[in-house]
Short mmCIF file of C-alpha atoms in Angstrom, two decimals:
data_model
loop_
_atom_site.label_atom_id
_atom_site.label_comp_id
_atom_site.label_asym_id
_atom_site.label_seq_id
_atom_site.Cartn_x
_atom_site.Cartn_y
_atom_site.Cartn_z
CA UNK A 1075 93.76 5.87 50.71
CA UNK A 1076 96.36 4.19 48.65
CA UNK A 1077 97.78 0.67 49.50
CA UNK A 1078 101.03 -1.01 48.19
CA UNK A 1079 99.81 -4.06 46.43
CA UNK A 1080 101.98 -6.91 45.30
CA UNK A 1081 101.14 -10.84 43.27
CA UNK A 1082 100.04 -13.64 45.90
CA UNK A 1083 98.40 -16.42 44.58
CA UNK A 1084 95.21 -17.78 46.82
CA UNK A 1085 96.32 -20.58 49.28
CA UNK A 1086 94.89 -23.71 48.55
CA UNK A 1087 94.39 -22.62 44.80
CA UNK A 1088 97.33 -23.69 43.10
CA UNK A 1089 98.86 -26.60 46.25
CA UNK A 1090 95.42 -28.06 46.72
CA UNK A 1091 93.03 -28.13 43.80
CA UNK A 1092 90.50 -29.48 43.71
CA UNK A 1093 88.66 -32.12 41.32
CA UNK A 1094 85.39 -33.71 42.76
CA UNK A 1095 85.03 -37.20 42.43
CA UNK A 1096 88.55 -37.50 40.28
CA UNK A 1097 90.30 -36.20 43.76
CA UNK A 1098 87.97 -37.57 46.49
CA UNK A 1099 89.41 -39.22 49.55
CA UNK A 1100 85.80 -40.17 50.55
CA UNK A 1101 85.23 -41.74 47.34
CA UNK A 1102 88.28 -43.59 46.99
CA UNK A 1103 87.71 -45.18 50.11
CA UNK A 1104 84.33 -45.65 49.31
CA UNK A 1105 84.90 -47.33 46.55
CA UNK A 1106 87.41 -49.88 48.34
CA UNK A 1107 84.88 -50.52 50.78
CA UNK A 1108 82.08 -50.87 47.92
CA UNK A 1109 84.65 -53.74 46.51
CA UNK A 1110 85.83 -55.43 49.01
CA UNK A 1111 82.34 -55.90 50.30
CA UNK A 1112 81.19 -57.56 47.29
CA UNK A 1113 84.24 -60.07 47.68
CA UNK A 1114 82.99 -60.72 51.32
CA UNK A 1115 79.42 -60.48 51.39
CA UNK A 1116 78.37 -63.97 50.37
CA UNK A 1117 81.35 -65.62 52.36
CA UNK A 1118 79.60 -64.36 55.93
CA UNK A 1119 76.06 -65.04 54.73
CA UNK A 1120 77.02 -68.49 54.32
CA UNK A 1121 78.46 -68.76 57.31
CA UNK A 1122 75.99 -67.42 59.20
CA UNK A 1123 73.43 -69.41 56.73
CA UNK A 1124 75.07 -72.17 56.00
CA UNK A 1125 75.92 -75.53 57.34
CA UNK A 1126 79.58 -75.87 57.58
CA UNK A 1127 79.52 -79.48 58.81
CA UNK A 1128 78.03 -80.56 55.34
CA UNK A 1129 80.27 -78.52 52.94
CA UNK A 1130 81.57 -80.53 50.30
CA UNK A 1131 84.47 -79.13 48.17
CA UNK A 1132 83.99 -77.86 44.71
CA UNK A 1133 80.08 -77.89 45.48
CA UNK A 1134 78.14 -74.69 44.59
CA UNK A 1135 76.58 -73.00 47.67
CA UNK A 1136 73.09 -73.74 48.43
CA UNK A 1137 72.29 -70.74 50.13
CA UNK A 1138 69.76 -68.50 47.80
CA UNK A 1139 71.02 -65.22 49.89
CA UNK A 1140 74.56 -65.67 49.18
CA UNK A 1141 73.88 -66.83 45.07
CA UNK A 1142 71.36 -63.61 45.16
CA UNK A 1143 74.21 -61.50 46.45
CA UNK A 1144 76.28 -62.71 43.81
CA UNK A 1145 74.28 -61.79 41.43
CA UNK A 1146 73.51 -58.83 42.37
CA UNK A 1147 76.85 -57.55 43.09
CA UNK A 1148 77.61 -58.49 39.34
CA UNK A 1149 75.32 -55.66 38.36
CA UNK A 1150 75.44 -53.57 41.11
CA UNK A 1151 79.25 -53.41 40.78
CA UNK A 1152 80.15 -52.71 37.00
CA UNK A 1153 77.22 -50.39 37.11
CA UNK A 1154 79.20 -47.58 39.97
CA UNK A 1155 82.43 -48.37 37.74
CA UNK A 1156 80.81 -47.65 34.56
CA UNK A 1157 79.18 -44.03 36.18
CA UNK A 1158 82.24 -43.61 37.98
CA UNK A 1159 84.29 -43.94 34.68
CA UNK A 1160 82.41 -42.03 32.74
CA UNK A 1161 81.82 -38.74 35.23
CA UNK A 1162 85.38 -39.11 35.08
CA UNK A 1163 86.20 -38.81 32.12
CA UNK A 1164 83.47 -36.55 31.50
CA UNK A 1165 84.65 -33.47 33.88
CA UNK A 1166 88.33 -34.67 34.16
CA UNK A 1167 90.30 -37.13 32.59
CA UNK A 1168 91.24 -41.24 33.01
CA UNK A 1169 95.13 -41.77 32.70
CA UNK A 1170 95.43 -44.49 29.41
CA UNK A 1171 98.14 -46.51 30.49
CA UNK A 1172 96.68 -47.31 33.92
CA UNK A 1173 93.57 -48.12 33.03
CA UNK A 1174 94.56 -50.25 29.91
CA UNK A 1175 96.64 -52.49 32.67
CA UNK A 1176 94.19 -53.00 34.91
CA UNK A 1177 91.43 -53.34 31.99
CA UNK A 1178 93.38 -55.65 29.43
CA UNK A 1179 93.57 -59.49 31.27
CA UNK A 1180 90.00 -59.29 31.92
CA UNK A 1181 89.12 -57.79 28.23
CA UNK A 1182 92.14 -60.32 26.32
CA UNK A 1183 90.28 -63.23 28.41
CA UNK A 1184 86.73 -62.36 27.04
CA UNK A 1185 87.92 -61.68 23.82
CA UNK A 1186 89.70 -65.08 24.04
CA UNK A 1187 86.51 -67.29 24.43
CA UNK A 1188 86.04 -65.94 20.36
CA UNK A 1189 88.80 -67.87 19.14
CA UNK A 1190 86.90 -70.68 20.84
CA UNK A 1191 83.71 -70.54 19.54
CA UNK A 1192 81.53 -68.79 22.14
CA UNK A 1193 80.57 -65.60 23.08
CA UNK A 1194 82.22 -63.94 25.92
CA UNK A 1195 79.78 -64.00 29.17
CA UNK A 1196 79.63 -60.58 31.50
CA UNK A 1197 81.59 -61.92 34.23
CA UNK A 1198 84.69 -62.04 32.42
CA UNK A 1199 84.60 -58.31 32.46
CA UNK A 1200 83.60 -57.45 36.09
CA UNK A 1201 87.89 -57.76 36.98
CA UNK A 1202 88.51 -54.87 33.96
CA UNK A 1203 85.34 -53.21 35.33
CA UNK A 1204 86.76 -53.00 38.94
CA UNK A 1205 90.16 -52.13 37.86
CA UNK A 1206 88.43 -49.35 35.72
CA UNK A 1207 86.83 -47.56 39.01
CA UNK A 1208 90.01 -48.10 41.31
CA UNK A 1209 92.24 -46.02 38.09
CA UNK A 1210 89.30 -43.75 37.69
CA UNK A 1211 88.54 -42.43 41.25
CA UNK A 1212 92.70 -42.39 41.47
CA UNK A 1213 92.69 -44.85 44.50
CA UNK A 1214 96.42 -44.46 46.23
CA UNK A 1215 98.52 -46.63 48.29
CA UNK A 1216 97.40 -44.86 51.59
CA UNK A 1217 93.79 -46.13 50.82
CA UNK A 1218 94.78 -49.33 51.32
CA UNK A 1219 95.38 -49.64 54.69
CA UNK A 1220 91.48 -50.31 54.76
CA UNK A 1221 92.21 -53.69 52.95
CA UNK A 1222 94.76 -54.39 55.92
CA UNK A 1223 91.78 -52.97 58.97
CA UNK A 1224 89.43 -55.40 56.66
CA UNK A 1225 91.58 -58.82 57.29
CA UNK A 1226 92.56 -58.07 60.51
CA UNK A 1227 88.66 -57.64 61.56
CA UNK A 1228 87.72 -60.91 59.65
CA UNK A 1229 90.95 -62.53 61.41
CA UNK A 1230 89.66 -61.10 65.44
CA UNK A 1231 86.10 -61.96 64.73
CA UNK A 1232 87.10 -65.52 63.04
CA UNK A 1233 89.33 -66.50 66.34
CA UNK A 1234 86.39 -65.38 68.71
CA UNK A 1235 84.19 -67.71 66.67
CA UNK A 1236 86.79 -70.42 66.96
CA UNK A 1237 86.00 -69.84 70.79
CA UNK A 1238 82.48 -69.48 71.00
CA UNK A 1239 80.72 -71.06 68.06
CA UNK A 1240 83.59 -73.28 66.57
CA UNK A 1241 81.25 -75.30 64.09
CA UNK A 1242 80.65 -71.94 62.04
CA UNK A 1243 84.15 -71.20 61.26
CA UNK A 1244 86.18 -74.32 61.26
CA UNK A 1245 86.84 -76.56 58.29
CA UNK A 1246 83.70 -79.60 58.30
CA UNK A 1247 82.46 -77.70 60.95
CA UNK A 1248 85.60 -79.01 63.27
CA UNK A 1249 84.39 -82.93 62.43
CA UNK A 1250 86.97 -85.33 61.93
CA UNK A 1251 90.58 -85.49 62.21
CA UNK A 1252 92.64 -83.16 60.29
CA UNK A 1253 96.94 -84.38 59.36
CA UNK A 1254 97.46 -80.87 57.82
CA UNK A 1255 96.67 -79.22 60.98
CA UNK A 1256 99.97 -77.38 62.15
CA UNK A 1257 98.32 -77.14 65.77
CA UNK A 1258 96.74 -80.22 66.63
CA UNK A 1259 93.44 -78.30 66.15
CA UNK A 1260 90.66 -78.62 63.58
CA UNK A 1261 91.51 -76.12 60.61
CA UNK A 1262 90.51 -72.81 61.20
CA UNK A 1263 88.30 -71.39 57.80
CA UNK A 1264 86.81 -68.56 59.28
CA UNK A 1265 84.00 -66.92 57.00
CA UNK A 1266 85.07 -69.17 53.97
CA UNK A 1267 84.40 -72.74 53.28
CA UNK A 1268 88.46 -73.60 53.39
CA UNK A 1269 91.13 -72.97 55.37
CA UNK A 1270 93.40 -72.32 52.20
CA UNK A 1271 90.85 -69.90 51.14
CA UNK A 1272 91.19 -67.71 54.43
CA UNK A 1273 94.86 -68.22 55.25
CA UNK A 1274 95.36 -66.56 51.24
CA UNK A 1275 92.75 -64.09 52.35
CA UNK A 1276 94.71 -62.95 55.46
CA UNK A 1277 98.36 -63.20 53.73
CA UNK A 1278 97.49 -61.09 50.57
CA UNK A 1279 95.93 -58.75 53.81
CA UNK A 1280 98.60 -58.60 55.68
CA UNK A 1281 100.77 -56.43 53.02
CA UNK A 1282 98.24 -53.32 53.77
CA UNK A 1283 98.22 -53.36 57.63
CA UNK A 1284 101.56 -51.75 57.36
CA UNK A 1285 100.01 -49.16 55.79
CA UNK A 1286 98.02 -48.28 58.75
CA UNK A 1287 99.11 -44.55 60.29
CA UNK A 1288 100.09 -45.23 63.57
CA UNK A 1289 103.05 -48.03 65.03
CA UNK A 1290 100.59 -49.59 67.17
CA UNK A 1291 97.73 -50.28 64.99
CA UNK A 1292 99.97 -51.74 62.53
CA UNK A 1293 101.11 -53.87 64.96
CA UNK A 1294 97.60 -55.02 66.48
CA UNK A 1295 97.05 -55.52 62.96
CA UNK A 1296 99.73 -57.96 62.12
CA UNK A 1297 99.46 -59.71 65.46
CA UNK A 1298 96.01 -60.73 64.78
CA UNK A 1299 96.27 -61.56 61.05
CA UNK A 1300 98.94 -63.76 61.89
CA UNK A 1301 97.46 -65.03 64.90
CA UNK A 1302 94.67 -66.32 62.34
CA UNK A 1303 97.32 -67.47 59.90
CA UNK A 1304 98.49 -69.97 61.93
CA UNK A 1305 95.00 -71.52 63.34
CA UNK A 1306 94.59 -71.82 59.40
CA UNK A 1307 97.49 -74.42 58.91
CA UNK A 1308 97.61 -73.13 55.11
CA UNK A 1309 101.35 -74.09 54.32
CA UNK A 1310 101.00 -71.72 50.92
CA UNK A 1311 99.13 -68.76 53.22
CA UNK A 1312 102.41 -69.18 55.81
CA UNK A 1313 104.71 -69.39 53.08
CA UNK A 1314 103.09 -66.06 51.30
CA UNK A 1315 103.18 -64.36 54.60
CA UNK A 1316 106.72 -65.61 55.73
CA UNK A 1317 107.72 -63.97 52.16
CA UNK A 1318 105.68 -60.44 52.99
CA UNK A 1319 107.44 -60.14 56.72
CA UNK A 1320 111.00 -60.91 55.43
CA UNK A 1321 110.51 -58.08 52.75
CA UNK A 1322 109.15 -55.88 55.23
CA UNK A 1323 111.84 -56.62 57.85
CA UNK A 1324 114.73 -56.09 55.30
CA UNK A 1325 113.07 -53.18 54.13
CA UNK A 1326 113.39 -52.30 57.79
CA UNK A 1327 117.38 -52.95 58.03
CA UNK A 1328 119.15 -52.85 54.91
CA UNK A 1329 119.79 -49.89 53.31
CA UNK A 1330 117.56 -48.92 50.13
CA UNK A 1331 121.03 -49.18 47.83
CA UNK A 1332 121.35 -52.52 48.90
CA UNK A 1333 117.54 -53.48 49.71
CA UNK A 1334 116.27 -53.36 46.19
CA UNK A 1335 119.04 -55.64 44.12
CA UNK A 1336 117.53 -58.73 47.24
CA UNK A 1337 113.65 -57.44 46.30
CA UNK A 1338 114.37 -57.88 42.41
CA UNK A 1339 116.56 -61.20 43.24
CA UNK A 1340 113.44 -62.54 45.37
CA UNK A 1341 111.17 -61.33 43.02
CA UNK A 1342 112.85 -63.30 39.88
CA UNK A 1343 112.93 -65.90 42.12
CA UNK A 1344 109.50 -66.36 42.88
CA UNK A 1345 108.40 -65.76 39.32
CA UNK A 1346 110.41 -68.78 38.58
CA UNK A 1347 109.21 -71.03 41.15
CA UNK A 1348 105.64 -70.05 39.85
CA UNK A 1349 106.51 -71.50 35.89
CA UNK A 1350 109.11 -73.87 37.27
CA UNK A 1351 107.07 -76.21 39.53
CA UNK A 1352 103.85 -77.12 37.49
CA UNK A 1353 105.41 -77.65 34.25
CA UNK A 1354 108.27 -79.72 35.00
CA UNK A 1355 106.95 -81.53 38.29
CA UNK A 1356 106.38 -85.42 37.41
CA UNK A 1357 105.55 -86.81 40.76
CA UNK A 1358 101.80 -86.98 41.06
CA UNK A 1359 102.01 -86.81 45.40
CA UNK A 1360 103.88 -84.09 45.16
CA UNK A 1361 102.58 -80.83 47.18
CA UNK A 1362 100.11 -82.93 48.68
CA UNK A 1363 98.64 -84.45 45.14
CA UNK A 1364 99.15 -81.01 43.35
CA UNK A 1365 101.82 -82.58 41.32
CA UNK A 1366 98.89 -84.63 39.68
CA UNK A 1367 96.67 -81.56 39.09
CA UNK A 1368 99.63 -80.62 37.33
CA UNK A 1369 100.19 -83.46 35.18
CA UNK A 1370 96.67 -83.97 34.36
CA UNK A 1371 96.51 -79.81 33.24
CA UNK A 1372 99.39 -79.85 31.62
CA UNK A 1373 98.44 -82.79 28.95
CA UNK A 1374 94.97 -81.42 28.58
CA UNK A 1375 96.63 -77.85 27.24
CA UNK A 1376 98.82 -79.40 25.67
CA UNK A 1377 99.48 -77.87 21.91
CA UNK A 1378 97.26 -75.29 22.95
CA UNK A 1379 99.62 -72.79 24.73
CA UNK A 1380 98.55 -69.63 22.89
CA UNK A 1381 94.76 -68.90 23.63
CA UNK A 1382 94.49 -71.97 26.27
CA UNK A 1383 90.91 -74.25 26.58
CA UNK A 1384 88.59 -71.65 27.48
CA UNK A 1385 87.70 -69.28 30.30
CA UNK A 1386 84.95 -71.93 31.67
CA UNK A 1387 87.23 -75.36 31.08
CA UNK A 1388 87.58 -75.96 34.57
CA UNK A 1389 83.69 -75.10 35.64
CA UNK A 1390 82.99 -77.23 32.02
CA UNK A 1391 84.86 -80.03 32.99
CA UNK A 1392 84.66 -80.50 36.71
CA UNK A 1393 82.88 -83.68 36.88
CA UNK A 1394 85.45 -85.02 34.85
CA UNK A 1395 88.41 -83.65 37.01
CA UNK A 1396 86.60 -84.24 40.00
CA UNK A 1397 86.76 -88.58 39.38
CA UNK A 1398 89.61 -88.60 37.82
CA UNK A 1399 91.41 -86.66 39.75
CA UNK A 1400 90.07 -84.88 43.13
CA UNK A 1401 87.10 -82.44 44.58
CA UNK A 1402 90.04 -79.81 44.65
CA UNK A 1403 90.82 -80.01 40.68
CA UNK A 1404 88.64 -76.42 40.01
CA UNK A 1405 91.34 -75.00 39.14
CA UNK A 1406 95.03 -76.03 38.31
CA UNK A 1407 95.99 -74.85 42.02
CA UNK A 1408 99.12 -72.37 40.33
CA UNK A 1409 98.69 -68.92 39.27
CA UNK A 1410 100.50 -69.47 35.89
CA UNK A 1411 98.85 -73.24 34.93
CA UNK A 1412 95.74 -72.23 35.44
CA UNK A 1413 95.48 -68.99 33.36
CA UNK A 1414 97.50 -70.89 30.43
CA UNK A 1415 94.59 -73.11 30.66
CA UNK A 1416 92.08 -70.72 30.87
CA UNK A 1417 93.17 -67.99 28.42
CA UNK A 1418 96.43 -68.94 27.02
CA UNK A 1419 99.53 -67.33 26.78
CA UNK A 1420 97.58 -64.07 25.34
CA UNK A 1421 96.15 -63.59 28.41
CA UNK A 1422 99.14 -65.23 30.74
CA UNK A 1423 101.02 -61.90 28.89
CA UNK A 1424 98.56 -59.58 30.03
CA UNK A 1425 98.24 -60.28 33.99
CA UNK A 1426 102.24 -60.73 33.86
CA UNK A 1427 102.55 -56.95 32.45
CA UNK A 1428 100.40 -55.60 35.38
CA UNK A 1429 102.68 -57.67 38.01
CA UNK A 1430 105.57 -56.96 36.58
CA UNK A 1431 104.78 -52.83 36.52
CA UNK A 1432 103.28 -52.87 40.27
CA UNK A 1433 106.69 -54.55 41.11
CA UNK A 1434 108.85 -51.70 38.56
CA UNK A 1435 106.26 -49.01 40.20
CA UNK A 1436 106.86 -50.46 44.06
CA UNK A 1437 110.90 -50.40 43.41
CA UNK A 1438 110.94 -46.86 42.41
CA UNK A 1439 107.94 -45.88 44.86
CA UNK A 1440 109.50 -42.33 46.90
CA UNK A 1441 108.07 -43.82 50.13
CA UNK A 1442 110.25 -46.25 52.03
CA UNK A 1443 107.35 -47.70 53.84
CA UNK A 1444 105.12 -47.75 50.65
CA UNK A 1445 107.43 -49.49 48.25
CA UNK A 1446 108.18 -51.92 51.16
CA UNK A 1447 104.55 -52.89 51.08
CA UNK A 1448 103.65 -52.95 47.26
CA UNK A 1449 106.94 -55.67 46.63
CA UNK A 1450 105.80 -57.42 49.62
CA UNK A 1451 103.07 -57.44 47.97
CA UNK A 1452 103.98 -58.51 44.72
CA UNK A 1453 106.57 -61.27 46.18
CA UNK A 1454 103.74 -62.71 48.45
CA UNK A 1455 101.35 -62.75 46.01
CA UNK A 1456 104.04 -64.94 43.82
CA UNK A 1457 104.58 -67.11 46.30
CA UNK A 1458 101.28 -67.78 46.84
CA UNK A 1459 100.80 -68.45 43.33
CA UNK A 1460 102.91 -70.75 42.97
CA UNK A 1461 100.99 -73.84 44.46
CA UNK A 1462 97.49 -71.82 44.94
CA UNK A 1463 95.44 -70.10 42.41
CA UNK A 1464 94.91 -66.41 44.54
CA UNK A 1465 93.95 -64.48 41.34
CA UNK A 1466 91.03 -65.00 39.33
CA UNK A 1467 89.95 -63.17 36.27
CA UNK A 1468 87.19 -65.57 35.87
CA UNK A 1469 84.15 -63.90 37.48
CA UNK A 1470 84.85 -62.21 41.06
CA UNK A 1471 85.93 -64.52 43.97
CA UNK A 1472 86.13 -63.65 48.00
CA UNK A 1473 89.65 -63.17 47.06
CA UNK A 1474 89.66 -60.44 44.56
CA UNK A 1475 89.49 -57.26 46.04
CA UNK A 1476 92.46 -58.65 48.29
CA UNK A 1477 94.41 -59.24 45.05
CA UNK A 1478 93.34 -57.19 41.81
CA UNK A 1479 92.81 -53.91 44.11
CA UNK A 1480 96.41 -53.58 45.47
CA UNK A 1481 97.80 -54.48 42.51
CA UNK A 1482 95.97 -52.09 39.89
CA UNK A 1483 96.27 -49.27 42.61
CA UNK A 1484 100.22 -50.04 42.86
CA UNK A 1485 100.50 -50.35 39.24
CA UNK A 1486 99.01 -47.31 37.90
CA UNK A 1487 100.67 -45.40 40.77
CA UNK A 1488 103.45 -43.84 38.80
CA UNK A 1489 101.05 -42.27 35.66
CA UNK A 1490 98.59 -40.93 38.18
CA UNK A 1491 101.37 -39.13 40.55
CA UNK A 1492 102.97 -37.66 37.33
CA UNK A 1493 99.52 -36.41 35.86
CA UNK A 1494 98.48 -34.85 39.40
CA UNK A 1495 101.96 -32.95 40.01
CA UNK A 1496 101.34 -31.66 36.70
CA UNK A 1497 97.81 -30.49 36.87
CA UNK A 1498 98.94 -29.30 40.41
CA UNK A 1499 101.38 -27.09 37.88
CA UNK A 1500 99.21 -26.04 35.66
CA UNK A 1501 96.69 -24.91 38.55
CA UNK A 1502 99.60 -22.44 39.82
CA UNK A 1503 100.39 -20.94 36.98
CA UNK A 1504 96.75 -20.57 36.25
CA UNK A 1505 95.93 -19.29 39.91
CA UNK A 1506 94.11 -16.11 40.82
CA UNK A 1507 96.18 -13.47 42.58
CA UNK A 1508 94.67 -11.24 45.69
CA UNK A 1509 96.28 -7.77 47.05
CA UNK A 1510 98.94 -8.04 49.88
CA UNK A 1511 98.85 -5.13 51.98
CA UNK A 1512 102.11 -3.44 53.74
CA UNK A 1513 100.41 -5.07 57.14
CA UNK A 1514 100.77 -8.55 55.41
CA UNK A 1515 104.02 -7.83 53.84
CA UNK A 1516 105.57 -7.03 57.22
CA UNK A 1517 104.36 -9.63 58.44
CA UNK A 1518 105.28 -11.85 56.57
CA UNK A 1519 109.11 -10.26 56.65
CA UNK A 1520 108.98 -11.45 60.23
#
């Protein structure tokens, strides 16, 4: 019996191939959920440990669970990245550009503490070790909608506390009166020992609910995270989120022709207001006593703009800030300040390159709703920055995965597309062909 044959390719082969672990949606989500719990873990055992009436700022916790988590997520942590990487690269391959973005602040800040004198410690290269997995296991924009379902849980489950056991999540454990409070109401902290702390949290969260699936979630989402936001009274939180809706609601109504020259405008903006205010602010009560933070930072970096004091200068020198200047001088409370003092311009240069190609990557992003969120993203993180320190490269803070995930993933979005629609190429002209009979040619002429 003779049958009329003709070239199909095998579905699935060539649209949907398949690469393991370098093409996993379990494992990129994984992997976001791996990171993001370190960032939280110790934050809720202290405050389920801890005793929030007796926190003192700038004091190291006291709680051997949380200092053992610490620890242990600074092995734990590097060690999946460093497998993940390597199976990676291994049985596939690890795009070069996006991973030497999200590798190179943490790396040019460890190499950095040479020109000092000292040898670099490990945690200066958990950031480049996280940014490492999130490139190598391909995490996309989609994936982080779990950052976004992350806040908003924290932000339900911190304003049920408020009701129920108040002294857990509320600044001083809700002692004393409080003149920054925007509702007459202690500060609300939530799982972290400041109210600043969580209102950055939720803001820099609030980016990837809209990246939830469905209208209503998203909006669930944002109610509650904002709901949060302002029982948290941070003025730089509000601001940061006040940015991230306005981008998202002119996304919404303007036109993508005329949408993007306001994003890069705002954007410019806000990078300017992050260098502008700390280096030429003179009035030491200015941003309630940030200007003298400021002043104080600035003359101690003085002639030393290009590698900065040191990764550990602020950790080093904290008594000294501490008396002459407050509990909250650990850091220089400005994104750009304090990584001039920490690492220099070198290293300044490096983090600026990865925010300045998530914002590029989020302007040309195919996806109206996804390059809405990734320069909301970018523009709230900016203004955030520019009184608050949200990113750290020094070791791995609660606020981390909040910041260096979504911005390595948005980043390296652009290389990783390009190298999958061409290995999605490749696989089709590569692909297997099967008989079709005259049954499936006639029906597929109907």
């Amino acid at each position: 019996m003779s049958t009329l044959t003709t070239p199909r390719a095998v579905p699935g082969g060539a649209d949907f191939p398949k690469r393991g672990l370098a093409d996993s949606l379990r494992a990129r989500r994984l992997m976001v959920i791996v990171v993001g719990l370190y960032s939280l873990a110790s934050p809720i055992v202290e405050t389920l440990l801890g005793d929030r009436q007796h926190y003192v700022e700038g004091k190291t916790s006291t709680v051997a669970v949380a200092a053992a988590l610490d620890d242990l997520g600074a092995v734990v942590v590097p060690a999946i990245a460093i497998a993940a990487t390597f199976v990676v690269l291994l049985f596939w391959r690890v795009e070069g550009p996006p991973l030497l973005l999200a590798i190179a602040p943490g790396l040019m800040l460890a190499a950095n503490e040479f020109v000092h004198g000292r040898s670099p410690t490990l945690g200066l290269l958990i950031t480049s070790a996280v940014g490492a997995l999130m490139v190598s296991v391909r995490v996309k924009m989609p994936d982080l909608a779990i950052l976004g379902h992350v806040g908003a849980v924290v932000a339900g489950a911190s304003i049920l506390a408020f009701v129920v056991v108040p002294s857990k999540v509320l600044v001083s454990g809700g002692i004393g009166t409080f003149d920054k409070s925007l509702t007459g109401a202690p500060l609300l902290a939530g799982i972290f020992s400041h109210s600043n702390t969580f209102g950055m949290f939720l803001a820099l969260s609030l980016p990837c609910a809209f990246l939830a699936r469905r209208l209503l979630v998203r909006l669930l989402l944002v109610a509650v995270i904002c709901a949060a936001l302002v029982l948290s009274s941070s003025r730089t939180a509000l601001a940061g989120a006040g940015a991230v809706l306005a981008v998202m609601l002119l996304a919404r109504l303007l036109p993508r022709a005329a949408f993007l020259p306001v994003a890069v405008v705002g954007f410019l903006t806000s990078v300017f207001a992050v260098f502008w205010l700390p280096f030429t602010e003179t009035d030491p009560d200015a941003y309630t006593y940030r200007g003298a933070i400021w002043i104080f930072d600035r003359g101690q970096l003085g002639g030393h703009g290009m590698f900065g004091l040191g990764a550990h200068w602020f950790a080093d020198n904290y008594p000294l800030l501490r008396n002459v200047l407050s509990s909250a001088a650990s850091h220089a409370h400005n994104l750009a300040l304090t990584t001039m003092v920490q690492g220099g311009a070198v290293v300044a240069l490096t983090g600026g390159v990865l925010i300045v190609a998530a914002f590029v990557s989020a302007l040309r992003h195919p996806s109206a709703r996804e390059r809405a969120v990734g320069i909301a993203f970018v523009i709230g993180l900016l203004v955030i920055g520019a009184t608050e320190t949200p990113m750290e490269l020094v070791g791995w803070s609660p606020l981390s995965a909040s910041v260096l995930v979504p911005l390595v993933v948005v980043a390296g979005r652009p290389w990783i597309e390009r190298e999958e629609e061409a290995f999605a190429r490749s696989a089709a002209a590569d692909a297997p062909v099967a008989p079709l009979t005259r049954a499936a040619l006639r029906r597929r002429a109907r």
